[in-house]
């Protein structure tokens, strides 16, 4: 899960990055609204955590511009204020949730799970499911009818990306940008190798699910 954190308090930002990383989020952290807007406009993130009181461009302005540009990424707003007016304004502009500082890390993680649960076929906080396949988010095990096989980290990230958007055509550029970052120097043949490994593991488990090639476009997960 790729997350953008826009928070100008660097100590808080660094603490949140550490906590989120331990919980399997891939985090890009920026410290002002201009960078936050530029990063968010790439539309590569699964969720954005956005502080309101940030320099150069405040969080509400960033939020307004993102929704104007039809960026639909779920956004959790952070604020040091607790006035109802701030919450109403943010929600009216298109925020998905709100947290008032100070907050417990466990509460942020719960809000993130709640938002991301809406995107995929989540059984609970520990598994994703599609067809006859179940992906253990804690152990990286891929399971089919009681049989399981361990995935590498990158295999896990790739199949998780597909399982969160089944039947959607995903390009190689999408995979590179989402899983390595928009400035990564990853070759297409690296993607092809990982997809081949995943296919072999699905076949080994006799799964009905496969990642099929859409010639000239990309890949799609289907039964």
Short mmCIF file of C-alpha atoms in Angstrom, two decimals:
data_model
loop_
_atom_site.label_atom_id
_atom_site.label_comp_id
_atom_site.label_asym_id
_atom_site.label_seq_id
_atom_site.Cartn_x
_atom_site.Cartn_y
_atom_site.Cartn_z
CA UNK A 1 0.00 0.00 0.00
CA UNK A 2 1.57 3.30 -1.11
CA UNK A 3 0.88 6.32 1.08
CA UNK A 4 1.68 10.02 0.79
CA UNK A 5 2.25 11.87 4.08
CA UNK A 6 2.12 15.67 3.96
CA UNK A 7 3.18 16.94 7.38
CA UNK A 8 5.53 19.86 8.14
CA UNK A 9 6.44 18.81 11.71
CA UNK A 10 9.49 16.73 10.82
CA UNK A 11 9.74 14.85 14.11
CA UNK A 12 6.09 13.82 13.85
CA UNK A 13 6.53 12.97 10.19
CA UNK A 14 9.57 10.79 10.86
CA UNK A 15 7.76 9.00 13.70
CA UNK A 16 4.73 8.34 11.49
CA UNK A 17 6.90 7.09 8.62
CA UNK A 18 8.54 4.60 10.97
CA UNK A 19 5.20 3.37 12.32
CA UNK A 20 3.59 3.14 8.88
CA UNK A 21 6.59 1.36 7.38
CA UNK A 22 6.46 -1.26 10.14
CA UNK A 23 2.82 -1.80 9.18
CA UNK A 24 3.75 -2.50 5.53
CA UNK A 25 2.95 0.92 4.07
CA UNK A 26 5.34 2.36 1.50
CA UNK A 27 5.52 6.04 2.48
CA UNK A 28 6.58 9.18 0.63
CA UNK A 29 6.87 12.08 3.09
CA UNK A 30 6.86 15.76 2.09
CA UNK A 31 6.75 18.86 4.26
CA UNK A 32 4.77 21.57 2.48
CA UNK A 33 1.61 21.99 0.44
CA UNK A 34 3.28 22.65 -2.90
CA UNK A 35 5.25 19.40 -2.78
CA UNK A 36 2.20 17.63 -1.41
CA UNK A 37 0.08 18.78 -4.34
CA UNK A 38 2.73 17.91 -6.93
CA UNK A 39 3.24 14.42 -5.50
CA UNK A 40 -0.49 13.77 -5.12
CA UNK A 41 -1.23 14.87 -8.70
CA UNK A 42 0.80 11.89 -9.94
CA UNK A 43 -2.16 9.79 -8.76
CA UNK A 44 0.08 6.92 -7.69
CA UNK A 45 -1.01 6.73 -4.04
CA UNK A 46 -3.56 4.48 -2.37
CA UNK A 47 -4.20 7.00 0.41
CA UNK A 48 -3.02 10.49 1.42
CA UNK A 49 -2.55 11.76 4.97
CA UNK A 50 -2.67 15.54 4.74
CA UNK A 51 -2.10 18.12 7.47
CA UNK A 52 -4.11 21.34 7.24
CA UNK A 53 -1.57 23.75 8.70
CA UNK A 54 1.36 23.36 6.30
CA UNK A 55 3.50 26.04 4.61
CA UNK A 56 3.33 27.36 1.03
CA UNK A 57 -0.16 25.92 0.40
CA UNK A 58 -2.46 24.86 3.22
CA UNK A 59 -4.03 21.42 3.34
CA UNK A 60 -7.54 22.59 2.47
CA UNK A 61 -6.21 24.29 -0.67
CA UNK A 62 -4.35 21.12 -1.63
CA UNK A 63 -7.50 19.07 -1.05
CA UNK A 64 -9.63 21.46 -3.11
CA UNK A 65 -7.18 21.39 -6.03
CA UNK A 66 -6.91 17.60 -5.99
CA UNK A 67 -10.65 17.13 -6.13
CA UNK A 68 -10.88 19.80 -8.84
CA UNK A 69 -8.36 17.74 -10.86
CA UNK A 70 -10.52 14.64 -10.25
CA UNK A 71 -7.93 12.91 -8.06
CA UNK A 72 -10.14 10.56 -6.05
CA UNK A 73 -7.46 9.12 -3.75
CA UNK A 74 -8.83 8.74 -0.19
CA UNK A 75 -7.58 11.57 2.03
CA UNK A 76 -7.32 11.73 5.82
CA UNK A 77 -6.93 15.29 7.09
CA UNK A 78 -4.79 16.11 10.14
CA UNK A 79 -5.31 19.26 12.17
CA UNK A 80 -4.25 20.75 15.47
CA UNK A 81 -7.66 22.36 15.72
CA UNK A 82 -10.85 20.69 16.88
CA UNK A 83 -13.44 23.24 15.74
CA UNK A 84 -16.39 21.77 13.90
CA UNK A 85 -15.99 24.40 11.14
CA UNK A 86 -12.63 22.91 10.06
CA UNK A 87 -14.07 19.41 9.86
CA UNK A 88 -17.13 20.52 7.94
CA UNK A 89 -15.06 22.51 5.44
CA UNK A 90 -12.67 19.63 4.86
CA UNK A 91 -15.44 17.09 4.43
CA UNK A 92 -17.35 19.42 2.11
CA UNK A 93 -14.21 19.76 -0.04
CA UNK A 94 -13.94 16.00 -0.38
CA UNK A 95 -11.90 14.69 2.57
CA UNK A 96 -12.69 11.10 3.53
CA UNK A 97 -11.79 11.27 7.20
CA UNK A 98 -10.39 13.55 9.90
CA UNK A 99 -7.94 13.21 12.81
CA UNK A 100 -7.29 15.90 15.39
CA UNK A 101 -3.79 16.20 16.88
CA UNK A 102 -2.60 14.75 19.13
CA UNK A 103 -3.80 11.29 18.10
CA UNK A 104 -2.73 7.73 18.87
CA UNK A 105 -0.89 5.86 16.14
CA UNK A 106 -3.36 3.00 16.58
CA UNK A 107 -6.22 5.33 15.67
CA UNK A 108 -4.50 6.46 12.45
CA UNK A 109 -3.82 2.84 11.50
CA UNK A 110 -7.47 1.97 12.17
CA UNK A 111 -8.64 4.86 9.98
CA UNK A 112 -6.29 3.74 7.21
CA UNK A 113 -7.57 0.18 7.40
CA UNK A 114 -11.14 1.44 7.25
CA UNK A 115 -10.49 3.53 4.14
CA UNK A 116 -8.47 0.91 2.28
CA UNK A 117 -10.97 -1.82 3.15
CA UNK A 118 -13.43 -0.08 0.83
CA UNK A 119 -11.12 -0.61 -2.16
CA UNK A 120 -10.67 -4.34 -2.17
CA UNK A 121 -12.24 -7.64 -1.26
CA UNK A 122 -10.96 -7.69 2.32
CA UNK A 123 -12.06 -10.54 4.60
CA UNK A 124 -10.47 -8.95 7.66
CA UNK A 125 -7.43 -6.91 8.54
CA UNK A 126 -5.09 -9.81 7.81
CA UNK A 127 -6.25 -11.19 4.45
CA UNK A 128 -7.19 -10.24 0.91
CA UNK A 129 -9.30 -12.61 -1.15
CA UNK A 130 -10.13 -13.04 -4.83
CA UNK A 131 -11.57 -16.15 -6.44
CA UNK A 132 -10.05 -19.19 -4.74
CA UNK A 133 -6.95 -17.25 -3.66
CA UNK A 134 -6.31 -15.80 -0.21
CA UNK A 135 -3.32 -13.56 0.53
CA UNK A 136 -2.05 -13.39 4.10
CA UNK A 137 -0.98 -9.78 4.68
CA UNK A 138 1.16 -10.69 7.68
CA UNK A 139 3.08 -13.77 6.49
CA UNK A 140 3.13 -13.10 2.70
CA UNK A 141 1.63 -16.56 2.17
CA UNK A 142 -0.52 -17.19 -0.91
CA UNK A 143 -3.19 -19.78 -0.09
CA UNK A 144 -5.53 -21.91 -2.21
CA UNK A 145 -7.81 -24.54 -0.63
CA UNK A 146 -5.58 -25.07 2.38
CA UNK A 147 -2.32 -25.19 0.42
CA UNK A 148 0.06 -22.25 0.68
CA UNK A 149 3.30 -20.93 -0.74
CA UNK A 150 5.51 -18.09 0.52
CA UNK A 151 5.96 -15.01 -1.69
CA UNK A 152 8.94 -12.70 -1.84
CA UNK A 153 8.30 -9.10 -0.80
CA UNK A 154 8.01 -7.79 -4.35
CA UNK A 155 5.84 -10.73 -5.47
CA UNK A 156 3.60 -9.98 -2.50
CA UNK A 157 3.34 -6.29 -3.38
CA UNK A 158 2.51 -7.05 -7.02
CA UNK A 159 -0.19 -9.64 -6.39
CA UNK A 160 -1.65 -7.50 -3.59
CA UNK A 161 -1.90 -4.63 -6.08
CA UNK A 162 -3.81 -6.85 -8.51
CA UNK A 163 -6.08 -8.31 -5.81
CA UNK A 164 -7.11 -4.84 -4.70
CA UNK A 165 -8.32 -4.08 -8.24
CA UNK A 166 -9.35 -7.41 -9.85
CA UNK A 167 -10.27 -7.37 -13.55
CA UNK A 168 -8.70 -3.92 -13.95
CA UNK A 169 -6.06 -3.69 -16.67
CA UNK A 170 -2.74 -2.63 -15.12
CA UNK A 171 0.13 -1.39 -17.28
CA UNK A 172 3.80 -2.06 -16.60
CA UNK A 173 4.23 1.68 -16.02
CA UNK A 174 1.47 1.55 -13.38
CA UNK A 175 3.27 -1.25 -11.56
CA UNK A 176 6.64 0.48 -11.69
CA UNK A 177 5.24 3.80 -10.50
CA UNK A 178 3.08 2.33 -7.74
CA UNK A 179 5.54 -0.20 -6.34
CA UNK A 180 8.95 1.36 -7.01
CA UNK A 181 8.13 5.08 -7.30
CA UNK A 182 7.69 7.47 -10.21
CA UNK A 183 11.43 8.16 -10.46
CA UNK A 184 12.53 4.51 -10.31
CA UNK A 185 14.79 3.10 -13.00
CA UNK A 186 13.14 -0.30 -13.42
CA UNK A 187 13.10 -2.10 -16.76
CA UNK A 188 9.98 -3.70 -18.20
CA UNK A 189 11.67 -7.10 -18.22
CA UNK A 190 11.91 -6.93 -14.40
CA UNK A 191 8.12 -6.73 -14.28
CA UNK A 192 7.81 -9.62 -16.73
CA UNK A 193 10.06 -11.79 -14.54
CA UNK A 194 8.02 -11.09 -11.40
CA UNK A 195 4.73 -11.77 -13.21
CA UNK A 196 6.18 -15.08 -14.45
CA UNK A 197 7.15 -16.09 -10.90
CA UNK A 198 3.68 -15.26 -9.60
CA UNK A 199 1.99 -17.22 -12.40
CA UNK A 200 4.11 -20.28 -11.60
CA UNK A 201 3.15 -20.08 -7.93
CA UNK A 202 -0.56 -19.79 -8.81
CA UNK A 203 -0.21 -22.80 -11.11
CA UNK A 204 1.64 -24.73 -8.39
CA UNK A 205 -1.36 -24.15 -6.11
CA UNK A 206 -3.78 -25.22 -8.90
CA UNK A 207 -5.60 -21.90 -8.60
CA UNK A 208 -8.34 -20.83 -11.00
CA UNK A 209 -6.92 -17.29 -10.77
CA UNK A 210 -4.30 -16.07 -13.20
CA UNK A 211 -2.65 -12.83 -14.31
CA UNK A 212 -3.29 -12.62 -18.03
CA UNK A 213 -1.44 -10.47 -20.56
CA UNK A 214 -3.45 -7.85 -22.44
CA UNK A 215 -1.25 -7.44 -25.49
CA UNK A 216 0.09 -3.93 -25.93
CA UNK A 217 -1.63 -2.71 -22.77
CA UNK A 218 -0.60 -4.59 -19.63
CA UNK A 219 -1.97 -7.26 -17.32
CA UNK A 220 -5.25 -8.20 -15.65
CA UNK A 221 -6.11 -10.60 -12.84
CA UNK A 222 -9.06 -12.83 -13.61
CA UNK A 223 -10.51 -16.26 -12.92
#
